[in-house]
Coordinates of C-alpha atoms in Angstrom, one line a residue:
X1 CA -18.7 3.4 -8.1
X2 CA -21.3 1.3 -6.1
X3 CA -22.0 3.4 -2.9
X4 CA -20.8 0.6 0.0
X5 CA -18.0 -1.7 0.4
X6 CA -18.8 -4.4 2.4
X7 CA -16.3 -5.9 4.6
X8 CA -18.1 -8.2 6.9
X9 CA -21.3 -8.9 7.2
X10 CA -23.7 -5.8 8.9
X11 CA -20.5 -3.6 8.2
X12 CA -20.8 -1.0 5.6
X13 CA -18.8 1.5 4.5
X14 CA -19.4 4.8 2.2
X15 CA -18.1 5.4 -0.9
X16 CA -18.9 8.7 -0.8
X17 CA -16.0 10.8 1.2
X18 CA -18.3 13.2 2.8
X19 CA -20.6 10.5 4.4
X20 CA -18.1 8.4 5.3
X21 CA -16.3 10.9 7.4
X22 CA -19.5 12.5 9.1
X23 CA -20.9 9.2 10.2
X24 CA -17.8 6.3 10.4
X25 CA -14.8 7.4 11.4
X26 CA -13.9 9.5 14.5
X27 CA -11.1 11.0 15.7
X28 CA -10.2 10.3 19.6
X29 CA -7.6 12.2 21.5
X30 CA -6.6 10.7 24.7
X31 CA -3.4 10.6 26.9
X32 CA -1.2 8.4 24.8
X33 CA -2.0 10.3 21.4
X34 CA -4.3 10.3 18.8
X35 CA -6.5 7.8 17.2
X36 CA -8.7 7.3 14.0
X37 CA -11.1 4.5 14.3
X38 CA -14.3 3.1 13.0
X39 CA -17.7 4.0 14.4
X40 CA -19.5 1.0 12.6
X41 CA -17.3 -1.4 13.9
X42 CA -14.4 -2.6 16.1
X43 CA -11.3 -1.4 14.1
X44 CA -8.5 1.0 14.6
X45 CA -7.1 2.5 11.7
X46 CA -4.2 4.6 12.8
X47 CA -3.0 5.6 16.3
X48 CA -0.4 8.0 16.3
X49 CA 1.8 9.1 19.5
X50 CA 1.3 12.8 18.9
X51 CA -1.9 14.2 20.6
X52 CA -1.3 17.6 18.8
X53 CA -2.3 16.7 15.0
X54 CA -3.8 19.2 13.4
X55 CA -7.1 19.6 11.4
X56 CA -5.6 19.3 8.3
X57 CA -3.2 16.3 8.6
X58 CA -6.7 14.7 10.0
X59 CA -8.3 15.3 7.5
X60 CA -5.4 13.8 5.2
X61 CA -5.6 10.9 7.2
X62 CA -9.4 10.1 7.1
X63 CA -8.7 10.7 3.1
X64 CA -6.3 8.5 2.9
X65 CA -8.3 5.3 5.1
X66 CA -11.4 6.1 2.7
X67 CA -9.0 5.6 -0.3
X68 CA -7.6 1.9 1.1
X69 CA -11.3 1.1 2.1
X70 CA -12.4 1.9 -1.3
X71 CA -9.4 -0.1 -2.8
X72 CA -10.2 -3.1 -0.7
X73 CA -7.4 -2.5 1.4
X74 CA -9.0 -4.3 4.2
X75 CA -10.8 -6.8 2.5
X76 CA -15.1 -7.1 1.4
X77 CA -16.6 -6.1 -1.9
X78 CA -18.1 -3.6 -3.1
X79 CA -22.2 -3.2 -3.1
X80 CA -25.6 -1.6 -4.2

């Protein structure tokens, strides 16, 4: 697997799991729920209404946006 999908230009995401959820995606908790978004660039991937998800079900989550990034889900190519 090439180790970046590109999905617009000066955004680029890991193919590798564990760098991909240290360094672009974060998880926000605010007043109307939870939210797991990119840190590279302006896109929400999931909000969810509950503010009391736990680590694991996170975790799942962030898994399962890495997945759909890798598949192309959201568009881009993958790259060297």
């Amino acid at each position: 697997m090439k180790p970046y999908i590109c999905i617009a230009p000066d955004v680029e995401y890991f193919t590798d799991y564990d760098r991909f959820r240290e360094e672009q995606i974060c998880c926000a908790v605010a007043e109307d729920g939870t939210s797991l978004f990119s840190r590279i660039e302006n896109r929400c991937f999931m909000h969810s209404p509950r503010r009391d998800l736990s680590e694991h079900v996170i975790e799942l989550l962030c898994r399962q946006i890495h997945r759909e990034i890798c598949a192309l889900h959201y568009g881009g190519q993958a790259v060297e």
